XYZ file of C-alpha atoms in Angstrom:
731
model
C 0.050 -0.029 -0.011
C 1.455 3.337 -1.069
C 0.805 6.390 1.118
C 2.348 9.637 2.198
C 2.127 11.155 5.669
C 3.206 14.693 6.466
C 4.143 16.114 9.889
C 4.886 19.585 10.986
C 6.000 19.738 14.721
C 8.932 20.767 16.892
C 10.080 23.277 14.210
C 10.406 20.453 11.661
C 8.497 19.504 8.617
C 8.647 15.896 7.474
C 7.054 13.855 4.734
C 7.141 10.051 4.871
C 6.609 8.235 1.634
C 5.685 4.496 2.334
C 5.428 1.551 -0.096
C 6.913 3.444 -3.041
C 10.539 2.295 -3.055
C 12.835 -0.618 -1.696
C 9.736 -2.827 -1.436
C 11.812 -6.077 -1.026
C 13.064 -4.894 2.389
C 11.233 -5.909 5.567
C 10.593 -2.169 6.034
C 11.406 0.991 4.068
C 10.609 4.677 3.972
C 11.390 7.755 2.011
C 11.702 10.731 4.317
C 11.593 14.195 2.866
C 12.309 17.442 4.709
C 12.997 20.573 2.633
C 15.399 19.644 -0.065
C 16.589 16.624 2.009
C 15.606 13.053 1.031
C 16.615 9.970 2.977
C 15.977 6.353 2.154
C 15.834 4.095 5.366
C 15.506 0.290 4.933
C 15.439 -2.569 7.479
C 16.210 -6.107 6.544
C 16.150 -9.126 8.744
C 17.899 -12.503 8.123
C 15.686 -15.417 8.800
C 18.437 -17.544 10.434
C 19.367 -16.657 13.965
C 23.030 -16.669 14.966
C 24.511 -19.090 17.429
C 26.368 -16.433 19.453
C 24.569 -14.812 22.412
C 24.222 -11.233 21.262
C 21.940 -9.015 19.138
C 23.593 -9.024 15.492
C 22.348 -5.390 14.752
C 24.226 -3.357 12.092
C 23.369 0.282 11.305
C 24.832 2.062 8.238
C 24.374 5.803 7.497
C 25.719 6.429 4.105
C 25.956 9.980 2.398
C 25.938 9.973 -1.418
C 27.981 12.879 -2.911
C 25.345 13.412 -5.695
C 23.011 14.339 -2.979
C 24.677 17.750 -2.778
C 25.640 17.956 -6.415
C 29.262 16.909 -5.843
C 31.695 14.384 -7.163
C 33.817 12.628 -4.506
C 37.287 13.948 -4.084
C 40.419 11.911 -4.287
C 41.831 9.564 -7.074
C 38.769 7.077 -7.013
C 35.711 9.013 -7.982
C 33.169 7.017 -5.996
C 32.132 6.719 -2.348
C 34.653 4.868 -0.376
C 34.942 4.177 3.408
C 32.591 6.194 5.661
C 33.825 9.517 6.948
C 33.786 10.353 10.684
C 30.478 12.047 10.523
C 28.834 9.055 8.771
C 30.362 6.685 11.483
C 29.171 8.777 14.296
C 25.683 9.135 12.979
C 25.491 5.410 12.368
C 26.525 4.907 16.086
C 23.850 7.439 17.282
C 21.172 5.453 15.379
C 22.391 2.223 16.646
C 22.457 3.307 20.295
C 18.848 4.708 20.087
C 17.336 1.628 18.400
C 19.167 -1.196 19.966
C 17.224 -1.044 23.226
C 13.935 -1.751 21.334
C 14.966 -5.332 20.482
C 13.829 -7.775 23.118
C 16.146 -10.220 24.957
C 16.832 -13.302 23.042
C 16.436 -11.715 19.637
C 19.328 -13.297 17.606
C 18.254 -12.755 13.890
C 20.753 -10.473 12.083
C 19.209 -7.047 11.304
C 20.719 -4.472 8.927
C 19.421 -0.895 8.968
C 20.620 1.359 6.096
C 20.058 5.067 5.805
C 21.038 6.578 2.472
C 21.209 10.356 1.962
C 19.934 10.915 -1.541
C 19.402 14.668 -1.468
C 20.835 17.107 1.064
C 19.766 20.580 2.173
C 22.323 22.652 3.743
C 20.023 23.704 6.653
C 18.848 20.111 7.609
C 19.942 18.289 10.626
C 20.894 14.900 9.083
C 21.520 13.178 12.417
C 17.886 13.955 13.561
C 16.375 13.001 10.249
C 18.397 9.815 9.967
C 17.139 8.443 13.340
C 13.504 9.440 12.507
C 13.766 7.724 9.123
C 15.396 4.561 10.525
C 12.859 4.359 13.365
C 9.904 4.790 10.923
C 11.286 2.028 8.639
C 11.754 -0.372 11.689
C 8.224 0.523 12.996
C 6.538 -0.128 9.582
C 8.385 -3.382 9.030
C 7.101 -6.912 9.684
C 9.715 -7.281 12.503
C 7.754 -7.478 15.792
C 8.622 -4.067 17.209
C 5.977 -1.573 17.522
C 7.620 1.250 19.417
C 8.679 4.536 17.625
C 11.819 6.282 18.591
C 12.474 9.957 17.585
C 15.483 12.183 17.650
C 15.422 15.912 18.610
C 18.138 18.612 18.961
C 17.752 21.350 21.575
C 19.704 24.647 21.296
C 19.916 27.713 23.434
C 19.920 31.006 21.397
C 19.872 34.402 22.968
C 18.773 32.556 26.193
C 15.821 30.775 24.773
C 15.633 26.983 24.287
C 14.876 26.104 20.540
C 13.748 22.751 19.138
C 15.395 21.583 15.949
C 17.314 24.675 14.954
C 18.529 25.154 11.430
C 22.261 24.489 11.051
C 22.949 28.121 10.418
C 21.124 29.019 13.768
C 23.006 26.317 15.632
C 26.064 28.392 14.970
C 24.691 31.078 17.371
C 23.660 28.557 20.124
C 25.597 27.974 23.412
C 24.045 24.565 23.691
C 23.998 21.507 21.476
C 21.851 18.752 23.052
C 20.670 15.720 21.081
C 18.058 13.487 22.622
C 16.608 10.264 21.515
C 13.591 8.457 23.076
C 10.203 6.860 22.873
C 6.713 8.260 23.874
C 7.468 7.257 27.411
C 11.244 7.051 27.955
C 14.386 8.878 27.332
C 17.029 6.385 25.881
C 20.055 8.494 24.876
C 21.604 11.945 25.435
C 24.544 13.679 23.562
C 25.372 17.097 24.874
C 28.110 19.631 24.294
C 28.457 23.333 25.346
C 29.464 25.801 22.622
C 31.760 28.591 23.616
C 31.077 32.094 22.655
C 33.483 34.381 20.871
C 33.358 37.995 22.017
C 34.991 40.914 20.102
C 37.240 43.088 22.164
C 38.725 46.557 20.862
C 42.371 46.771 21.557
C 44.095 50.220 21.182
C 47.579 50.183 19.420
C 49.396 51.227 22.579
C 48.189 47.982 24.294
C 49.742 45.958 21.614
C 53.040 47.926 21.309
C 53.773 51.214 23.023
C 56.117 52.104 20.085
C 53.254 52.026 17.662
C 51.896 55.214 16.043
C 48.917 56.099 18.293
C 46.973 57.377 15.269
C 46.755 53.743 13.908
C 43.216 52.279 14.017
C 42.191 50.241 17.083
C 42.216 46.624 16.421
C 39.329 44.299 17.028
C 40.431 41.038 18.674
C 38.016 38.014 19.019
C 38.528 36.447 22.501
C 37.013 32.983 23.242
C 34.865 32.738 26.277
C 34.331 29.219 27.838
C 30.631 28.117 28.302
C 29.157 25.366 30.429
C 25.903 24.386 31.904
C 25.189 23.776 35.459
C 23.220 20.809 36.477
C 19.793 22.566 36.865
C 20.200 24.400 33.577
C 21.052 21.186 31.722
C 18.191 19.275 33.375
C 15.686 22.009 32.284
C 16.858 21.631 28.757
C 16.744 17.857 28.840
C 13.066 17.876 30.126
C 12.153 20.536 27.577
C 13.331 18.264 24.816
C 11.932 15.061 26.301
C 8.368 16.560 26.428
C 8.560 17.382 22.740
C 10.178 14.018 21.982
C 7.372 12.204 23.617
C 4.479 14.034 21.849
C 6.336 13.280 18.409
C 6.516 9.548 19.063
C 2.889 9.383 20.077
C 1.862 11.058 16.698
C 4.241 8.748 14.765
C 2.686 5.643 16.371
C -0.852 6.462 15.930
C -0.350 7.679 12.345
C 1.992 4.785 11.074
C 0.044 1.928 12.736
C -2.432 1.702 9.773
C 0.362 1.249 7.212
C 2.518 -1.118 9.291
C 3.066 -4.511 7.920
C 1.672 -7.582 9.686
C 4.270 -8.748 12.275
C 5.971 -12.030 11.537
C 6.881 -14.520 14.332
C 10.665 -14.294 15.343
C 11.575 -16.942 17.785
C 13.513 -15.565 20.860
C 16.413 -17.466 22.289
C 15.319 -18.870 25.651
C 16.787 -16.739 28.482
C 15.903 -19.266 31.087
C 18.672 -20.623 33.090
C 19.169 -24.157 34.483
C 17.882 -23.852 38.093
C 19.695 -26.937 39.336
C 23.174 -25.428 38.165
C 22.164 -22.117 39.869
C 21.413 -23.798 43.205
C 24.585 -25.843 42.963
C 26.638 -22.655 42.448
C 24.903 -20.967 45.182
C 25.556 -23.910 47.649
C 29.104 -24.729 46.701
C 30.741 -22.091 44.774
C 29.228 -18.863 46.095
C 32.519 -17.749 47.874
C 34.520 -18.600 44.792
C 32.184 -16.247 42.807
C 32.719 -13.548 45.278
C 36.403 -13.789 45.091
C 36.418 -13.792 41.406
C 34.200 -10.645 41.451
C 36.792 -9.027 43.661
C 39.666 -9.865 41.396
C 41.600 -6.635 40.527
C 41.684 -6.657 36.804
C 39.009 -7.184 34.263
C 40.965 -9.931 32.441
C 41.761 -11.717 35.694
C 38.038 -11.661 36.753
C 36.951 -13.195 33.430
C 39.632 -15.906 33.513
C 38.555 -16.645 37.261
C 35.053 -17.031 36.247
C 35.996 -19.459 33.365
C 38.081 -21.526 35.714
C 35.072 -21.814 38.127
C 32.866 -23.078 35.247
C 35.535 -25.628 34.312
C 35.817 -26.906 37.894
C 31.951 -27.272 38.083
C 32.026 -29.167 34.643
C 34.565 -31.616 36.131
C 32.371 -32.316 39.392
C 30.547 -35.584 39.718
C 27.132 -34.012 39.739
C 27.915 -32.117 36.348
C 28.984 -35.415 34.735
C 26.007 -37.294 36.071
C 23.431 -34.424 34.925
C 25.463 -33.898 31.570
C 25.845 -30.278 32.237
C 27.917 -28.832 29.281
C 30.645 -26.236 30.055
C 29.116 -23.487 27.875
C 25.760 -23.822 29.767
C 27.607 -23.696 33.120
C 29.610 -20.688 32.006
C 26.386 -18.928 31.117
C 24.847 -19.649 34.494
C 28.016 -18.548 36.363
C 27.794 -15.298 34.403
C 24.072 -14.724 35.383
C 24.866 -15.729 39.050
C 27.857 -13.178 39.067
C 25.506 -10.368 37.705
C 22.891 -11.090 40.460
C 25.686 -11.087 43.167
C 27.058 -7.807 41.853
C 23.694 -6.088 41.690
C 22.581 -7.450 45.216
C 25.840 -6.192 46.809
C 25.239 -2.787 45.368
C 21.482 -2.554 46.240
C 21.399 -4.401 49.594
C 24.798 -3.839 51.035
C 25.682 -0.592 49.248
C 28.957 -2.104 48.530
C 30.739 -2.592 45.230
C 32.912 -5.292 43.783
C 36.272 -3.741 44.603
C 35.035 -2.592 48.068
C 34.264 1.021 47.305
C 31.293 2.926 48.554
C 28.821 4.161 45.859
C 30.287 7.613 45.691
C 33.970 6.676 45.950
C 36.439 7.521 43.115
C 39.213 4.973 42.519
C 42.809 6.211 43.381
C 44.251 8.656 40.910
C 47.866 9.100 39.987
C 49.119 11.671 37.520
C 52.639 12.125 35.775
C 53.131 14.889 33.308
C 55.875 15.237 30.446
C 57.058 11.773 30.685
C 57.717 11.766 26.957
C 60.981 13.682 26.554
C 60.576 14.531 22.754
C 56.751 15.214 22.768
C 55.433 18.698 22.980
C 53.347 17.709 26.046
C 52.266 14.422 27.729
C 50.331 13.070 30.697
C 49.899 9.617 32.100
C 46.619 9.522 33.957
C 45.793 6.513 35.954
C 42.514 5.951 37.846
C 42.148 2.467 39.329
C 42.900 -0.101 36.590
C 42.190 2.516 33.714
C 45.266 4.223 32.325
C 45.529 6.751 29.503
C 48.674 8.135 28.031
C 47.897 11.339 26.384
C 50.310 13.224 24.019
C 49.941 16.689 22.450
C 51.600 18.053 19.343
C 51.484 21.598 18.228
C 51.495 22.230 14.485
C 51.064 25.097 12.083
C 47.846 26.159 10.380
C 48.675 23.942 7.378
C 48.651 20.872 9.654
C 44.870 21.093 10.051
C 42.656 18.254 9.052
C 40.675 19.176 6.049
C 37.275 17.590 5.739
C 34.047 18.261 3.851
C 30.438 17.964 5.073
C 27.668 16.986 2.619
C 25.701 20.064 3.732
C 28.785 22.425 3.696
C 29.986 24.706 1.050
C 33.568 23.874 0.337
C 36.171 22.295 2.582
C 36.494 22.983 6.317
C 39.515 22.710 8.592
C 39.793 21.134 11.940
C 42.494 22.873 14.096
C 41.850 20.892 17.294
C 41.853 17.030 16.989
C 41.436 14.461 19.589
C 42.273 10.833 18.442
C 41.558 7.873 20.860
C 43.124 4.452 20.562
C 42.154 1.395 22.216
C 44.681 -1.472 21.731
C 43.568 -4.915 22.729
C 46.445 -5.320 25.200
C 44.580 -2.724 27.397
C 42.164 -5.491 28.416
C 44.540 -8.417 28.172
C 43.454 -9.672 24.825
C 45.724 -11.165 22.153
C 44.556 -9.168 18.974
C 46.691 -7.207 16.581
C 46.099 -3.360 16.471
C 43.853 -2.332 13.533
C 42.244 0.883 12.335
C 39.977 2.880 14.695
C 36.392 1.568 14.832
C 33.070 3.264 15.757
C 33.886 3.039 19.527
C 37.297 4.771 19.106
C 35.750 7.417 16.917
C 32.913 7.866 19.370
C 35.219 8.086 22.461
C 37.521 10.390 20.731
C 34.573 12.673 19.643
C 33.230 12.746 23.152
C 36.666 13.847 24.590
C 36.907 16.583 22.003
C 33.557 18.032 22.879
C 34.491 17.978 26.454
C 37.759 19.862 25.898
C 37.059 22.126 23.111
C 35.158 24.879 24.998
C 38.224 25.469 27.068
C 40.939 25.370 24.414
C 41.621 28.664 22.707
C 43.323 27.536 19.575
C 45.067 30.453 17.766
C 43.882 30.441 14.065
C 47.513 30.089 12.855
C 47.913 26.864 14.965
C 46.747 23.252 14.916
C 46.776 21.023 18.051
C 46.469 17.219 17.945
C 45.814 15.243 21.155
C 46.262 11.486 21.179
C 45.030 9.287 23.780
C 46.582 5.746 24.050
C 44.730 3.545 26.396
C 47.203 1.377 28.153
C 44.962 -0.282 30.535
C 41.080 -0.333 30.634
C 38.666 -1.254 33.361
C 35.972 1.320 32.728
C 35.690 4.997 31.845
C 38.745 5.248 29.495
C 36.991 8.125 27.574
C 36.860 10.117 30.743
C 40.522 9.338 31.599
C 41.292 10.754 28.201
C 39.428 13.946 29.048
C 41.507 14.258 32.371
C 44.760 13.361 30.837
C 44.047 15.454 27.853
C 43.511 18.648 29.815
C 46.772 18.159 31.722
C 48.662 17.218 28.516
C 47.564 20.524 27.004
C 48.786 22.315 30.164
C 52.016 20.418 29.857
C 52.517 21.697 26.385
C 51.996 25.254 27.612
C 48.681 25.655 25.726
C 46.653 28.159 27.560
C 43.373 26.736 28.787
C 40.471 28.792 30.060
C 39.882 26.169 32.811
C 40.664 22.530 33.488
C 38.216 19.892 32.488
C 37.685 16.473 34.209
C 35.236 13.667 33.369
C 33.638 10.792 35.330
C 31.592 7.825 34.207
C 28.332 7.231 36.365
C 26.284 4.044 36.501
C 22.821 3.017 37.669
C 21.349 -0.219 39.092
C 17.721 -0.415 39.578
C 15.359 -3.199 40.521
C 11.795 -2.751 41.800
C 11.639 0.350 43.872
C 15.330 0.308 44.736
C 18.092 2.018 42.991
C 21.801 2.893 43.349
C 23.782 5.587 41.494
C 27.464 4.695 41.064
C 30.317 6.949 40.737
C 33.371 6.075 38.570
C 32.107 2.779 37.290
C 34.502 -0.033 36.312
C 33.917 -2.490 33.507
C 31.950 -4.896 35.571
C 29.467 -2.336 36.626
C 29.063 -1.061 33.185
C 28.299 -4.432 31.802
C 25.899 -5.488 34.566
C 24.352 -2.096 35.175
C 21.340 -0.363 33.726
C 22.865 3.014 32.844
C 26.122 4.228 31.197
C 26.358 8.024 31.933
C 29.489 10.071 31.233
C 29.823 13.620 32.396
C 32.712 16.063 31.803
C 33.212 19.762 32.815
C 34.903 22.421 34.860
C 34.093 23.345 38.374
C 31.565 25.896 36.949
C 29.624 23.432 34.865
C 29.192 20.646 32.355
C 30.901 20.937 28.948
C 29.897 17.468 27.502
C 27.677 14.548 28.472
C 26.829 11.226 27.016
C 24.158 8.875 28.404
C 22.841 5.495 27.271
C 20.037 3.884 29.165
C 19.655 0.071 28.966
C 16.528 -0.392 31.143
C 14.129 1.719 28.937
C 14.046 5.162 30.720
C 14.926 7.083 33.688
C 12.977 9.419 35.985
C 13.863 13.021 36.200
C 14.521 12.888 39.896
C 17.151 10.127 39.475
C 18.656 11.844 36.553
C 18.993 15.064 38.783
C 20.610 13.046 41.531
C 22.950 11.397 39.162
C 24.103 14.808 37.751
C 24.748 16.191 41.172
C 26.699 13.069 42.357
C 28.780 13.358 39.225
C 29.449 16.999 40.132
C 30.891 15.941 43.527
C 33.275 13.393 41.783
C 34.260 15.867 39.061
C 35.276 18.581 41.665
C 37.186 15.842 43.666
C 39.131 14.895 40.508
C 39.685 18.466 39.469
C 41.269 19.222 42.882
C 43.810 16.459 42.175
C 44.273 17.625 38.619
C 45.017 21.181 40.028
C 47.703 20.096 42.257
C 49.368 18.082 39.381
C 49.136 21.086 37.131
C 51.015 23.315 39.645
C 53.970 20.683 39.292
C 54.224 20.654 35.494
C 57.718 21.314 34.121
C 57.234 22.434 30.615
C 59.548 21.016 27.937
C 60.552 24.491 26.622
C 63.310 23.162 24.316
C 60.790 20.932 22.561
C 57.948 23.438 22.110
C 57.624 25.175 18.720
C 57.671 28.941 19.511
C 56.089 31.903 17.727
C 56.113 35.580 18.501
C 54.118 38.245 16.777
C 55.541 41.842 16.520
C 53.398 44.706 15.385
C 55.495 47.462 13.663
C 54.530 50.587 11.742
C 53.429 49.476 8.221
C 56.110 51.782 6.616
C 58.768 49.607 8.202
C 57.665 46.437 6.527
C 59.555 47.196 3.253
C 62.802 47.515 5.285
C 62.224 44.188 7.010
C 61.681 42.458 3.653
C 64.492 44.245 2.061
C 65.170 44.611 -1.665
C 64.010 41.518 -3.497
C 63.443 39.859 -0.143
C 67.148 39.951 0.758
C 66.970 41.072 4.353
C 64.010 38.751 5.272
C 65.778 35.768 3.683
C 69.002 36.430 5.658
C 66.954 36.541 8.905
C 65.228 33.164 8.083
C 68.490 31.483 7.272
C 70.453 32.976 10.151
C 67.859 32.206 12.860
C 66.202 29.113 11.335
C 62.705 30.572 11.561
C 59.800 31.150 9.288
C 58.195 34.612 8.955
C 54.749 35.645 8.033
C 53.965 39.403 7.374
C 50.609 41.214 7.057
C 51.737 44.422 5.429
C 48.542 46.544 6.000
C 48.387 45.723 9.799
C 52.152 45.921 10.210
C 52.128 42.398 11.869
C 55.260 40.256 11.703
C 54.966 36.646 13.096
C 58.094 34.702 13.736
C 57.840 30.941 14.197
C 60.636 28.330 14.844
C 61.437 25.127 16.696
C 63.843 26.971 19.129
C 62.446 29.560 21.481
C 65.879 31.332 21.853
C 66.184 31.670 18.135
C 62.716 32.988 17.680
C 63.432 35.605 20.394
C 66.808 36.501 18.770
C 65.030 36.941 15.364
C 62.412 39.096 16.860
C 65.065 41.360 18.563
C 66.972 41.677 15.160
C 63.605 42.650 13.512
C 62.911 45.173 16.235
C 66.326 46.692 15.514
C 65.481 47.094 11.944
C 62.171 48.584 12.619
C 63.557 51.100 15.088
C 66.215 52.443 12.826
C 65.458 55.764 11.193
C 64.121 55.438 7.691
C 67.009 55.336 5.293
C 66.853 57.972 2.604
C 66.499 56.318 -0.881
C 69.000 57.729 -3.428
C 67.329 59.486 -6.402
C 68.514 58.713 -9.952
C 67.477 60.261 -13.235
C 66.606 58.400 -16.381
C 69.707 58.201 -18.538
C 72.243 58.257 -15.553
C 75.154 55.851 -16.240
C 76.936 54.035 -13.407
C 79.566 51.458 -12.864
C 78.717 48.720 -10.326
C 79.097 44.962 -9.320
C 76.663 42.195 -10.186
C 75.372 41.142 -6.713
C 73.115 38.413 -7.850
C 72.033 36.488 -10.887
C 68.534 35.060 -11.188
C 66.600 33.522 -14.176
C 64.896 36.785 -15.063
C 67.992 39.079 -14.829
C 70.808 40.376 -12.665
C 70.910 42.715 -9.575
C 73.642 45.478 -9.680
C 74.786 47.504 -6.733
C 74.488 51.270 -7.381
C 75.806 54.191 -5.366
C 74.025 54.554 -2.025
C 73.886 50.912 -1.335
C 70.836 50.216 -3.343
C 70.313 47.588 -5.975
C 68.975 47.933 -9.433
C 67.669 45.169 -11.819
C 68.771 44.424 -15.303
C 65.992 42.432 -16.840
C 67.053 39.617 -19.131
C 65.510 41.559 -22.099
C 67.796 44.416 -21.268
C 71.060 42.444 -21.339
C 71.531 42.534 -25.193
C 69.713 43.694 -28.321
C 69.010 40.163 -29.404
C 67.338 37.273 -27.589
C 69.237 35.964 -24.527
C 68.456 32.426 -23.286
C 70.556 32.359 -20.014
C 71.592 35.330 -18.044
C 74.932 33.583 -17.285
C 75.887 33.777 -20.872
C 76.168 37.605 -20.629
C 77.054 38.342 -16.890
C 78.117 36.450 -13.871
C 78.002 37.178 -10.066
C 80.925 39.562 -9.210
C 81.254 41.039 -12.703
C 81.872 44.778 -12.996
C 79.518 46.412 -15.323
C 78.402 49.714 -16.766
C 74.608 50.323 -16.630
C 72.120 52.977 -17.619
C 69.079 53.890 -15.507
C 65.798 53.394 -17.310
C 63.247 54.264 -14.434
C 62.959 54.495 -10.768
C 59.839 53.934 -8.552
C 60.985 54.042 -4.841
C 63.298 50.932 -4.250
C 62.500 49.673 -7.764
C 65.179 50.609 -10.232
C 65.175 49.317 -13.720
C 68.613 49.109 -15.565
C 69.959 48.377 -19.092
C 73.480 46.935 -19.703
C 75.834 49.069 -21.591
C 79.047 47.199 -21.104
C 80.669 44.349 -19.075
C 83.989 45.471 -17.525
C 85.911 42.325 -16.618
């Protein structure tokens, strides 16, 4: 049945075309919004997998033709997904995965193709809405709609689903996903504002001409949200989200396919094995739970399962090892949750609000620009910072953007298998690595004031992981930036929170480890300064969370964040900067009339400075700005002093020559286009190759060589620029 549904709500117009295209899929929908068109399809394999997990794959793919573009690079077709595509796939996956019931083992592939793109459309919101509609309309037995929504704060007002151009003026970027009843996912970042300040010339350099125009300088101001402000924005978005899902469900139900029967894998456990473990191996399970490292705990549980499989009762009852291991894992989960809810005690002996011990070492890599080894419990991140030039920025292009963009602050997160004791080779970064790196970047970006002519790359190598490695990256990243002498508006710390809830009881956990993440009901990461939150990410496994519990979790996270920040502040005071490693740059402001003398005739003076001091020099003639950059700070300072000496000298009077004047001088330099000759008064004139002889000259060296004494005639003079003609070569 072909039909079209149109919606206009939450500042968003959508049109869903159903039953027109991709009809071989279990479910498909063509979503249109403005000039944006997305095709979402859902396909399920009829054969379940043997493994005990949900085989769900989400692919969000952008087609270049959607924006009238041809793919860049040597191969002119779409290749591996870009970061935005990968992160969007991850968002859709995290929002839809909770809908699938336990025991669902049939492979499902959800594909979202961007066929046409509007530069004002929020593709992440539309991608989730399209994928959710395709799943809801399919014959897969899921009848719950999920919707995505973005909340911004513009001029102090909360705005739903802003245009991308309006989002540039927002101080908040909050992405929510949920059903008509529950909030399932939160992605949040604060956006720092940029405020123009007028600087008088005397404030830049007291030697400057006071009549010069005042300069407008853009200063970055860090922005964050306190817990109450953030909660208000979340509840504002949640209300709109719930209304949208209700409308989707009541409208789409008439076009949804008849559900097919999908057998669910039996989640029941063998009660006899459970009772046997409880009677004989309870203490062994407790000891395994309290094993220090994640890898050791896993091995201990496997050893227990092997011992049980060798027991006489197991042999009599034909209990298979795989079944025993599954029951052991379920028993372990119940023990962990019971300890937390009943005893208010955690597997490693901590209280619910306790943060694991923290140690910090800075600049442990002698050749790096800045580094920090941040260790929290059994989680360890080695974070290194490299400072580059403007040309080192990462170029990228968005489908909805006009032309390439440049990323001047990069955060790259690596998770090698040895960090969890697994024997796997290191490969390219996957979705998880990109997602964690993106979260850390969003947390740190509001406090990093990257100069427009600089590029900063921060790399986090996870050396050991037992929970919250992304938040360790945030903490270590902030200190590594400090260790590289990069100015931060404030320090940022991050902490991972957890939630265990059963019946009417719940417990909020601070600084969760891997065990609590695996067996808990919520993964909740919060990063920020002492003033407020700069980034947050939340995934809820149990189907929803009450506002009161969310508020309590936010404030408990604040306590932990401040505790961690106090430790970080002490470490920051002890940083010894590797001055000899750091690239240095100094910017001088001189009177624009002095620029010509700094450059020198034909660039002679500036080239001598560059060669002598091993620096690079950028000049803005109109503003009189001279930027000196080099790998050695002492040489940069010396070059600056030399330039100041040139700028402070009284202006040299330029000799005046008349057309037809004849002089004798030496050839100072030979170039492809002619020769420079020294004239009276220490100024050089140029004999163009066309003025060396009456006929054609192929090579300047065929007529004159460096050091030759020549007789020349002045053809013209414009300031320093003097044109000459060769009369005679005097050997």
